[in-house]
Short mmCIF file of C-alpha atoms and ligand atoms in Angstrom, two decimals:
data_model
loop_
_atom_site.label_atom_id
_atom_site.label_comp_id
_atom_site.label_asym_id
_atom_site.label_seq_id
_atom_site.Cartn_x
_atom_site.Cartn_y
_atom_site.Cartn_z
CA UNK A 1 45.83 30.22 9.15
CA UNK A 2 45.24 27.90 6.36
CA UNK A 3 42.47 25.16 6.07
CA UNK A 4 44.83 22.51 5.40
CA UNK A 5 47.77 21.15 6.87
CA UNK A 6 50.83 18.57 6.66
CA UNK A 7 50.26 17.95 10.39
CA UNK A 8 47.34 18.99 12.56
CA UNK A 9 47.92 18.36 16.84
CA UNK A 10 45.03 18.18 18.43
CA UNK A 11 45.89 19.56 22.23
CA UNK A 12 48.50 22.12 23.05
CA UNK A 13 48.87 20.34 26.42
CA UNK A 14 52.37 18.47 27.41
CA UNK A 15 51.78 16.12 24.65
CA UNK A 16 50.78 18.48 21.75
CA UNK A 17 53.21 21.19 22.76
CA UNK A 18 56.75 18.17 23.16
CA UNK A 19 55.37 16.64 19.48
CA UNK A 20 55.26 20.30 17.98
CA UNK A 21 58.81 21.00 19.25
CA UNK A 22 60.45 18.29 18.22
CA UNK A 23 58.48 17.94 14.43
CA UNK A 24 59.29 22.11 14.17
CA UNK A 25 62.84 20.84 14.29
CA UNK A 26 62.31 18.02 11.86
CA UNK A 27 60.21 19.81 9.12
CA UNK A 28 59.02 23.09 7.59
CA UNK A 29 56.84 24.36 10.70
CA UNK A 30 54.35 26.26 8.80
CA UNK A 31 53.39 22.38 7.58
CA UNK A 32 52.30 22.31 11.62
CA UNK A 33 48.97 23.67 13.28
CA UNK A 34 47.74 23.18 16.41
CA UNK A 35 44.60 23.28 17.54
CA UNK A 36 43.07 24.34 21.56
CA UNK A 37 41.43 27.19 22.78
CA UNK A 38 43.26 27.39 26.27
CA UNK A 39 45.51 30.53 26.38
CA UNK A 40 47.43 29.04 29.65
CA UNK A 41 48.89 26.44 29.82
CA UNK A 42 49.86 24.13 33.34
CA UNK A 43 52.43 22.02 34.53
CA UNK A 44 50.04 20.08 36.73
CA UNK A 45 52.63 18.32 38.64
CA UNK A 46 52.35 21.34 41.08
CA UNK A 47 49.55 21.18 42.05
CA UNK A 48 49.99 18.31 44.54
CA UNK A 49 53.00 20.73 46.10
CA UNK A 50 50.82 24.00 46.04
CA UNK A 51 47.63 22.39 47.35
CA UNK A 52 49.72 21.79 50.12
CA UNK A 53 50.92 25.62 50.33
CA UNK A 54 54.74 24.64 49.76
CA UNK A 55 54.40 27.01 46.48
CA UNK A 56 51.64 29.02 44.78
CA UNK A 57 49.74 27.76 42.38
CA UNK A 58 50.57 30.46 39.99
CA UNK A 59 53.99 28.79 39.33
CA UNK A 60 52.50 26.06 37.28
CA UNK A 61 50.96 28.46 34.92
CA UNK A 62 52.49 29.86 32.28
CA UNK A 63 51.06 32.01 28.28
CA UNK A 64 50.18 28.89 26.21
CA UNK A 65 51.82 31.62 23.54
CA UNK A 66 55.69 31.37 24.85
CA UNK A 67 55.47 27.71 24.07
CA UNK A 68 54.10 27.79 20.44
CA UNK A 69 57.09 26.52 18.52
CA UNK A 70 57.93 29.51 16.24
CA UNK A 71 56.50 29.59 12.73
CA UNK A 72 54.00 26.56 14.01
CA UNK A 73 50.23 28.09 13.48
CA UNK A 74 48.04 27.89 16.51
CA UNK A 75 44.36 27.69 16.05
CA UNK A 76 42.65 28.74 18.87
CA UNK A 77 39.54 27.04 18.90
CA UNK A 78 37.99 23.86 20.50
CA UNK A 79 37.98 20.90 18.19
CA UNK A 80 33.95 19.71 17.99
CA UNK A 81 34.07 16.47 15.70
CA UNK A 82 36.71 14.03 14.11
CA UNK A 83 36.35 12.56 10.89
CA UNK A 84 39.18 10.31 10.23
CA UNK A 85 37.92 9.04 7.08
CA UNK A 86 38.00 12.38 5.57
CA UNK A 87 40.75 13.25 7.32
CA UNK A 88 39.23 16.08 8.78
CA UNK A 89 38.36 17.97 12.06
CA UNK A 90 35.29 20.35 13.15
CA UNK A 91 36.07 23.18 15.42
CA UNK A 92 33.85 25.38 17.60
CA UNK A 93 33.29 27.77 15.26
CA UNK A 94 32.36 25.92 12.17
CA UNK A 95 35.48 25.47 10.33
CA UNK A 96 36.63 22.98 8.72
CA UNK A 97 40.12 21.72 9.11
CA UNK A 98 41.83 19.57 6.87
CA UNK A 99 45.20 17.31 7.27
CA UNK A 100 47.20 14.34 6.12
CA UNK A 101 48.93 13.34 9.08
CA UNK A 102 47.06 13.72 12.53
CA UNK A 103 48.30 14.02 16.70
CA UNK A 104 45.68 13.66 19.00
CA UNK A 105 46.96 15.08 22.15
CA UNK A 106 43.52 15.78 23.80
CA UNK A 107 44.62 14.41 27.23
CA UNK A 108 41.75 13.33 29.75
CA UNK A 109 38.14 14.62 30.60
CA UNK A 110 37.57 15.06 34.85
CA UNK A 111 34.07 12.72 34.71
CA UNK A 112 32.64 14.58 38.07
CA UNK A 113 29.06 13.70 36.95
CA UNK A 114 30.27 10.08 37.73
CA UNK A 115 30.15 11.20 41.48
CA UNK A 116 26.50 12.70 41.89
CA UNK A 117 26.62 15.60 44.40
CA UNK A 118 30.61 16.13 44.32
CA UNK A 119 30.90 18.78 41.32
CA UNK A 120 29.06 21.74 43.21
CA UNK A 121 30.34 20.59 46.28
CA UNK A 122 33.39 21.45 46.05
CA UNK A 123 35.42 24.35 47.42
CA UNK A 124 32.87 24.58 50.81
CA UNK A 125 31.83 22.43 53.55
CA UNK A 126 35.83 20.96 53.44
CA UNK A 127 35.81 19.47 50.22
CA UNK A 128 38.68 20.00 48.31
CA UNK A 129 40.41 18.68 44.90
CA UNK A 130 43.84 19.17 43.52
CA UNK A 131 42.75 17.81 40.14
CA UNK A 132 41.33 21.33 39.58
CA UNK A 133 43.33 24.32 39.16
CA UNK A 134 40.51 26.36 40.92
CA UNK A 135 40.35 24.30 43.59
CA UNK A 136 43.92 24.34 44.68
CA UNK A 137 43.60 27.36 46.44
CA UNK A 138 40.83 25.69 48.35
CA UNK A 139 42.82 22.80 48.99
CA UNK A 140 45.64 24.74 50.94
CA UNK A 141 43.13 26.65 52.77
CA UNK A 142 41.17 23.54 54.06
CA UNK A 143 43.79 21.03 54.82
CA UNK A 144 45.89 24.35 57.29
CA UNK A 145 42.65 25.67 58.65
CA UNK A 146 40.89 22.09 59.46
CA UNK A 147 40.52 21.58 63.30
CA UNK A 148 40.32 17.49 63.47
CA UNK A 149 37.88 15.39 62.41
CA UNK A 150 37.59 12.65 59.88
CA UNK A 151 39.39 13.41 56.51
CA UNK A 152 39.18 11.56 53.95
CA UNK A 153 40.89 11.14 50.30
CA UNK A 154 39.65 9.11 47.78
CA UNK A 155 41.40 7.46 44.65
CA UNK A 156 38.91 6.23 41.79
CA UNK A 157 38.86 3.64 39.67
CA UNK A 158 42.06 3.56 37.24
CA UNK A 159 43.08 4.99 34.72
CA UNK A 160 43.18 8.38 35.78
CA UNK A 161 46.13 10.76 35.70
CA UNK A 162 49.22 10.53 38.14
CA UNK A 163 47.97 7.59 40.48
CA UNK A 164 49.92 8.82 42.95
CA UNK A 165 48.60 12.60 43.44
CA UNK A 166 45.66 11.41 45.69
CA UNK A 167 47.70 9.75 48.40
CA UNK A 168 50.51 12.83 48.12
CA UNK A 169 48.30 15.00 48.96
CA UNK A 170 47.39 12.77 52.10
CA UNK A 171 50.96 12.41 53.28
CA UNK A 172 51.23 16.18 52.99
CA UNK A 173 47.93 16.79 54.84
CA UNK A 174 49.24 14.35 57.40
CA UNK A 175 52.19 16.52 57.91
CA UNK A 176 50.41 19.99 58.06
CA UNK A 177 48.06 18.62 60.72
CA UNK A 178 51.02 17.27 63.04
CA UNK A 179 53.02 20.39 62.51
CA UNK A 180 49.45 21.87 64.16
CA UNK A 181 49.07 19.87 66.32
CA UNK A 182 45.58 18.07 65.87
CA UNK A 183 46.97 15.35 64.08
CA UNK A 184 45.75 12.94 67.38
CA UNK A 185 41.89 14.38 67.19
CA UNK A 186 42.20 13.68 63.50
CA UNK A 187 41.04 10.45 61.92
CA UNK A 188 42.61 10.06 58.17
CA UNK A 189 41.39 7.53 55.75
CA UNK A 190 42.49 6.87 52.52
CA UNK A 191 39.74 5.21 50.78
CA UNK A 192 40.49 3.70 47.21
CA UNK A 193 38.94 1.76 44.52
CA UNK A 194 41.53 -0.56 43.49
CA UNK A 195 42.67 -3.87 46.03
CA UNK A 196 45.81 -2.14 47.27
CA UNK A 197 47.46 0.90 47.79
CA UNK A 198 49.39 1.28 44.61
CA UNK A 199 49.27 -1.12 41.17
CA UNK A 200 53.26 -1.90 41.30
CA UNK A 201 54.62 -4.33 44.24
CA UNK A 202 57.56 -3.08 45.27
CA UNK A 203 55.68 0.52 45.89
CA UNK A 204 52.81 -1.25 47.45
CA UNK A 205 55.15 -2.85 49.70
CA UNK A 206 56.92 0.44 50.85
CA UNK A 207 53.45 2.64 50.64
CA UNK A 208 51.76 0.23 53.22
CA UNK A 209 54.93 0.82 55.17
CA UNK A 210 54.32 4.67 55.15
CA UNK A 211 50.25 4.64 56.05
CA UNK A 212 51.03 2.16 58.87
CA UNK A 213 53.41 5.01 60.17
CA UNK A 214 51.46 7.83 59.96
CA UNK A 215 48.70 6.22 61.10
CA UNK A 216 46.51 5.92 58.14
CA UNK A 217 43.37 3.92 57.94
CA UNK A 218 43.50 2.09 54.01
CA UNK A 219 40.14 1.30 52.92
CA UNK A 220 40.67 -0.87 49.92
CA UNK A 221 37.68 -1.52 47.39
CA UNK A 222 35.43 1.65 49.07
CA UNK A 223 35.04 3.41 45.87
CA UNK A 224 33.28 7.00 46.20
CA UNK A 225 30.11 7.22 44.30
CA UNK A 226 27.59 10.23 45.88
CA UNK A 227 28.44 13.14 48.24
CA UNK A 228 26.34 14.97 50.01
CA UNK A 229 27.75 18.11 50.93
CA UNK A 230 25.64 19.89 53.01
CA UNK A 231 25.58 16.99 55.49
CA UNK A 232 29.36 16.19 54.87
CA UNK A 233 28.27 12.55 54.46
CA UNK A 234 29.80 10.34 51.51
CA UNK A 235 28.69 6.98 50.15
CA UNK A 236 31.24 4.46 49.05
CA UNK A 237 30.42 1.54 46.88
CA UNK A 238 32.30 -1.37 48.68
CA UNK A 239 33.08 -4.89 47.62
CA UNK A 240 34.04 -7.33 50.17
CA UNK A 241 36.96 -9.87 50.27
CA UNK A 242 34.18 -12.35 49.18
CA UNK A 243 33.32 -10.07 46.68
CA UNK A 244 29.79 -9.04 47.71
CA UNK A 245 28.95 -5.58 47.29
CA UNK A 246 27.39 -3.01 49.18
CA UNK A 247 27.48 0.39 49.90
CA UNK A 248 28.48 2.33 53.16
CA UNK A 249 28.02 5.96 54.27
CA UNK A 250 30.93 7.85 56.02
CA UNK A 251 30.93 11.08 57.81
CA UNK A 252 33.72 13.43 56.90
CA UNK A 253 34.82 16.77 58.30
CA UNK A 254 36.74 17.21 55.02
CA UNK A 255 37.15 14.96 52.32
CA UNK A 256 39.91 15.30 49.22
CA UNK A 257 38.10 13.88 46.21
CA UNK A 258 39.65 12.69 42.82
CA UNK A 259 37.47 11.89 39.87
CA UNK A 260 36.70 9.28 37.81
CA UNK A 261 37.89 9.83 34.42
CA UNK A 262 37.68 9.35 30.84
CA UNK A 263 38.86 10.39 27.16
CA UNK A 264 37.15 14.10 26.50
CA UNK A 265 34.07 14.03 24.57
CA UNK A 266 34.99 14.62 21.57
CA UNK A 267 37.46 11.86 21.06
CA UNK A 268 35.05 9.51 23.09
CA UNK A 269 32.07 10.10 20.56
CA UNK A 270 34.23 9.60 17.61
CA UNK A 271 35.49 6.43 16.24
CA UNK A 272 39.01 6.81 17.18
CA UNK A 273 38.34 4.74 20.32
CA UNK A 274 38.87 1.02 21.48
CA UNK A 275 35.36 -0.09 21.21
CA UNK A 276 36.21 -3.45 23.68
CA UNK A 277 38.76 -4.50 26.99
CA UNK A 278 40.86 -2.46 29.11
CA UNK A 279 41.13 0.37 27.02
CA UNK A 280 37.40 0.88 25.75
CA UNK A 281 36.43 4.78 25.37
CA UNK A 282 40.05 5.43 24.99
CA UNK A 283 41.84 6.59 21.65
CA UNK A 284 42.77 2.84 19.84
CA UNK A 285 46.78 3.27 19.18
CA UNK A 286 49.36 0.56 19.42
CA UNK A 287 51.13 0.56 22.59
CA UNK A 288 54.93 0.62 21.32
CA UNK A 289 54.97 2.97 18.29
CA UNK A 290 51.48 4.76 19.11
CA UNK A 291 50.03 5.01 15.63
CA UNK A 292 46.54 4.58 15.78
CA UNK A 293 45.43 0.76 15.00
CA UNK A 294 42.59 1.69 12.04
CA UNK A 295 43.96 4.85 10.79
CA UNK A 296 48.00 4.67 9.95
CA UNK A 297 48.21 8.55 9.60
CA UNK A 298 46.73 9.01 13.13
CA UNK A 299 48.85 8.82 16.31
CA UNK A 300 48.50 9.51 19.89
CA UNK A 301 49.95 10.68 22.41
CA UNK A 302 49.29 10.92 26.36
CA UNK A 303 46.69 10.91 28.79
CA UNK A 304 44.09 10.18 25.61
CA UNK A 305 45.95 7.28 24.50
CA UNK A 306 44.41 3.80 25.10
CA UNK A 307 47.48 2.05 26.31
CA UNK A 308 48.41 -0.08 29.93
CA UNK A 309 50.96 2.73 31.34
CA UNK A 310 50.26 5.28 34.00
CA UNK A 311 49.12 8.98 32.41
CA UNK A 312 52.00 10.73 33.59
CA UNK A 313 53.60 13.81 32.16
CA UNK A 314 56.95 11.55 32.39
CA UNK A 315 54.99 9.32 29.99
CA UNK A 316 54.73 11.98 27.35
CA UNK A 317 58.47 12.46 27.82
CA UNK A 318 59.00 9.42 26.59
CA UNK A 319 56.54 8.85 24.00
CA UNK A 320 57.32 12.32 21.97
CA UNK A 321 60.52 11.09 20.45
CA UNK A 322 58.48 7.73 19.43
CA UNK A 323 55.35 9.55 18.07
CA UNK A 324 57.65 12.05 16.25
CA UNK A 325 60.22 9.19 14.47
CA UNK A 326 57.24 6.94 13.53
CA UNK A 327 55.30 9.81 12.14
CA UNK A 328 58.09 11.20 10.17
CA UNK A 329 59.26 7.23 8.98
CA UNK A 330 54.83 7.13 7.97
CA UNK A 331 55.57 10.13 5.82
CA UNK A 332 58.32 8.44 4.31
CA UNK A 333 55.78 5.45 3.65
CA UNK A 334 58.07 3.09 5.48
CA UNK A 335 56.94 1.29 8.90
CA UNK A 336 56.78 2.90 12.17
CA UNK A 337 59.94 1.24 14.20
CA UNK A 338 60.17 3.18 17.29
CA UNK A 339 58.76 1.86 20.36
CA UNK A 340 57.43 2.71 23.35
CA UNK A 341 58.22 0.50 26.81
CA UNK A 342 55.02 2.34 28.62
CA UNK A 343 57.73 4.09 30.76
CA UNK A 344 56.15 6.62 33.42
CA UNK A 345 57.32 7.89 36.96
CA UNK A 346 55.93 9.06 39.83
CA UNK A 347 57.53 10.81 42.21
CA UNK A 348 56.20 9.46 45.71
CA UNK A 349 55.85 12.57 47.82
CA UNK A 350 55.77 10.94 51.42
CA UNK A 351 55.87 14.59 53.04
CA UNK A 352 57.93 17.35 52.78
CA UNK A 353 61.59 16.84 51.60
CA UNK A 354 60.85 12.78 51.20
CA UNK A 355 59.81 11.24 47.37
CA UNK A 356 60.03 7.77 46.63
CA UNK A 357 60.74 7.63 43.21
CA UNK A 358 58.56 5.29 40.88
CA UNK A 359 59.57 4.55 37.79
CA UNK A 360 58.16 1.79 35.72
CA UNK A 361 56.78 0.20 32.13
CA UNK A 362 54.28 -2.10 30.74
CA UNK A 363 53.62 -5.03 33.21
CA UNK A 364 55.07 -3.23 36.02
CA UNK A 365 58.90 -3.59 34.81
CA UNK A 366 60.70 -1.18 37.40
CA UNK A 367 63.07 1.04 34.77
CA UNK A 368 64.81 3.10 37.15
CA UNK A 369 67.00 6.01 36.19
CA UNK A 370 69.42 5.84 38.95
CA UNK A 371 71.24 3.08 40.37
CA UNK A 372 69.34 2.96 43.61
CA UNK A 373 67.09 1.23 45.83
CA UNK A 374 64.04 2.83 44.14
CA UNK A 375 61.54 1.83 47.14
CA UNK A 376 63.50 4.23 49.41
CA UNK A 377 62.35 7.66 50.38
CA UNK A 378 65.01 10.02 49.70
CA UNK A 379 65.76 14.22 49.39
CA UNK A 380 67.19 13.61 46.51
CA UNK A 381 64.25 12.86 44.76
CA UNK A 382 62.35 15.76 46.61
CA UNK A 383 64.60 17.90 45.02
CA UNK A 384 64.18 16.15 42.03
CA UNK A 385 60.52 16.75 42.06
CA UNK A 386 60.32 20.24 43.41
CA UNK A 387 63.19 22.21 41.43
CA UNK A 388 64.74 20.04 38.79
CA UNK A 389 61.38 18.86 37.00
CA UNK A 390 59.73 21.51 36.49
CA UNK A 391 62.90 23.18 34.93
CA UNK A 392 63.23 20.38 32.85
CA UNK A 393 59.52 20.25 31.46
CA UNK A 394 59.45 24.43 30.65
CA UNK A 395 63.00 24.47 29.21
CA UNK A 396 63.56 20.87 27.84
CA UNK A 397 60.16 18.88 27.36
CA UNK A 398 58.33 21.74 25.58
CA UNK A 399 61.03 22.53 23.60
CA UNK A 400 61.31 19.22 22.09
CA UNK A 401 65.17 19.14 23.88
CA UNK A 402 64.35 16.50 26.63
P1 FAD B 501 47.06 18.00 28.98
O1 FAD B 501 48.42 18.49 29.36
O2 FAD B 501 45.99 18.00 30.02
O3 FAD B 501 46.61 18.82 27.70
C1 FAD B 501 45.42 18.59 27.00
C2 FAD B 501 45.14 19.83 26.15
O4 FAD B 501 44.04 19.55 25.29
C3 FAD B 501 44.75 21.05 26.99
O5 FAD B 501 45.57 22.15 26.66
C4 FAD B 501 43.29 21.29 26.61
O6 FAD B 501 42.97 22.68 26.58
C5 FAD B 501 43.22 20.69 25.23
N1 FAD B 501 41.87 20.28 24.84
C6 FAD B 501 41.01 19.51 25.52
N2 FAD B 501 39.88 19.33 24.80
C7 FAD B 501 40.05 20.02 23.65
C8 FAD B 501 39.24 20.20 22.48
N3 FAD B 501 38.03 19.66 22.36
N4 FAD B 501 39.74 20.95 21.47
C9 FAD B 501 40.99 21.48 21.53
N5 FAD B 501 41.79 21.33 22.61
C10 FAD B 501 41.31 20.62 23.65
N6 FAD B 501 52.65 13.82 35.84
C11 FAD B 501 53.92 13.51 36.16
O7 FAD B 501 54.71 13.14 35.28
N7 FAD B 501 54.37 13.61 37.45
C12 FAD B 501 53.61 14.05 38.45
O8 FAD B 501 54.05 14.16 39.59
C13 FAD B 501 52.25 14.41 38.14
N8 FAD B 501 51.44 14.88 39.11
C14 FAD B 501 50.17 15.31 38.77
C15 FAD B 501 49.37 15.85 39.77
C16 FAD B 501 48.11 16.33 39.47
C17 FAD B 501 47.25 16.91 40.57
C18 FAD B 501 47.63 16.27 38.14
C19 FAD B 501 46.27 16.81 37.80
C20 FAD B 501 48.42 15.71 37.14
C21 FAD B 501 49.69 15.23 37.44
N9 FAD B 501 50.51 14.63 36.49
C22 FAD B 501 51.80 14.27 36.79
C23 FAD B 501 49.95 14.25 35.16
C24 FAD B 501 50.33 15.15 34.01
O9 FAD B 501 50.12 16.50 34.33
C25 FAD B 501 49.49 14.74 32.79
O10 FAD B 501 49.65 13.35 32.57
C26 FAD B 501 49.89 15.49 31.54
O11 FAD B 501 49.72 16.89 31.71
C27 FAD B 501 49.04 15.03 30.36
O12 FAD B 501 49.38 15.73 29.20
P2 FAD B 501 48.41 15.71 27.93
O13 FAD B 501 49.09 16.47 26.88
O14 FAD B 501 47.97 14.33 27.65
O15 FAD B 501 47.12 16.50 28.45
#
């Protein structure tokens, strides 16, 4: 380990580990450090499919180690404080790192404290959270041992990671309680904080399609802010059509609850973030070649990043060859050309074996990969999603090959 380096990643997450890969090809790798603590490391796209029991969770976990790039140094330690103009980073125990070209590759902080009661709530008293790796467990158990009732999932305000997880793991729920038969003494509600069901159109259109099938109460503008767990009572912050707000109190007999969310500390108390609009808290990069708009020999990349896409792992996919030219063309001292078209996908899960396929860009531009209705529910795309992904994030994403 050295105390300087040509490049320094911040996050060894899908982000960090794609750039690493794909600059280890490009340049002398022992010019390459990354820095994070965690010595696993998840393809969180699972989780939706093993909180639902179709897989265990243990698949999405694999020795942060095997995905190093060879000869790339990996400093396992938490990063504490940024100093851009010093071009230098704190870690958790006291050193000092130094660099001339920076990745931060942090990803996103779950802000549970932003839901008072929900935190040590969970896992008891059926409330339950993919978002958690701990929890996912949890999840299964609740959703296939829960005997009717009200259930509940929540989506908070945006941005948060994969938009889509909290209403797959609805649809799935659905499906497990039909299969067991209580899915008439159930009551599920899908209570969000945005003004429809999903941000893109064409989705929305197709979405409201699928809740009005499978019977699904959508509570638009109910946005979760307390739970009380021992009473299984939530409170949602709701703002009318007229937009007067108020807040209401639901029962639940289990209730599926997804964060608020925000850049991780570090990067939040630092001044690497948009201090104003849309993107304020969130690490200030352009949003087509994601260099970082005060500091030219910073980029980002991922669910830290301040731009208008969707924080998708498909993002990243897309963004690592952009980060990685414009970085290398900043080393050369010429301007960054490669852009980003805030490309990200989601893959729909309506239930088991069905996946509408979203795939979209800045200002909601569809950018499908296939020539195909992309509103349509399909076992293609299930098969997509459940074999062919995952494949393609452990053998090509991380190894800086897709
Ligand atoms: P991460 O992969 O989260 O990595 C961040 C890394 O930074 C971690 O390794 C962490 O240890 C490290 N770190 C954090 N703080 C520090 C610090 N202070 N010092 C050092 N290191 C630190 N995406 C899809 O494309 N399709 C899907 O279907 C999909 N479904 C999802 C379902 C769920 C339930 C979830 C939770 C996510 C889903 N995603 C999906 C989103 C996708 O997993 C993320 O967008 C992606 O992993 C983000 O990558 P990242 O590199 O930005 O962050």
């Amino acid at each position: 380990m050295k105390a300087h380096y040509k490049i320094l990643i911040l996050g060894a997450g899908s982000g960090g580990i794609s750039s690493a890969a794909r600059l280890a090809k490009q340049i002398s790798p022992k010019d390459i450090a990354i820095v994070d603590p965690a010595i696993k490391h998840y393809y969180q796209p699972l989780w939706t499919l093993s909180g639902a029991g179709v897989l265990p969770k243990q698949e999405s976990e694999r020795n942060q180690i095997d995905y190093i790039p060879q000869g790339v140094d990996w400093i396992q330690e938490s990063v504490t404080r940024l100093n851009p103009k010093a071009n230098e980073v704190e870690t958790s125990s006291g050193l000092t790192l130094t660099y001339d070209f920076l990745i931060v590759a942090l990803g996103l902080r779950l802000a549970w404290e932003k839901i008072p009661g929900a935190k040590k709530a969970l896992g008891k008293n059926g409330v339950c959270t993919i978002y958690e790796y701990d929890q996912v467990d949890k999840t299964e158990e609740m959703l296939k041992t829960f005997t009717g009732g009200t259930a509940i999932f929540t989506m908070p305000p945006v941005p948060i990671k994969c938009a889509g997880a909290p209403q797959k793991i609805m649809y799935l729920a659905d499906e497990i309680f039909r299969k067991k038969g209580i899915r008439n003494q159930s009551k599920i509600l899908f209570a969000t904080a945005g003004k429809a069901i999903f941000g893109i159109p064409v989705f929305a259109e197709a979405l409201t399609k699928v809740v009005q099938r499978k019977e699904i109460e959508l509570l638009v503008q109910h946005q979760l802010i307390s739970i009380d767990g021992t009473n299984k009572k939530a409170v949602f912050k709701v703002t009318d059509p007229a937009g007067q707000v108020s807040n209401q109190e639901i029962k639940y007999d289990l209730i599926h609850v997804v964060p608020p969310m925000s850049a991780p500390t570090v990067v939040a108390e630092s001044e690497l973030v948009e201090k104003e609009g849309d993107q304020k808290g969130w690490l200030s990069v352009d949003k087509f070649t994601l260099q970082h708009k005060s500091f030219p020999n910073i980029f980002g990349i991922g669910d830290v990043t301040g731009v208008p896409n969707s924080k998708t792992g498909a993002a990243i996919r897309k963004q690592a060859p952009v980060v990685v030219e414009n970085l290398l063309s900043v080393m050369r001292k010429e301007e960054p050309q490669a852009k980003y078209d805030g490309y990200s996908s989601c893959p729909l899960v309506i239930g088991i074996g069905k996946v509408i396929l979203a795939e979209f860009g800045y200002d909601g531009k569809l950018l499908p990969s296939f020539p195909l209705n992309p509103a349509k529910e399909r076992r293609s795309m299930w098969l997509l999603k459940r074999y062919l992904l995952p494949k393609l994030y452990w053998h090509g994403m991380l190894r800086g090959l897709a």
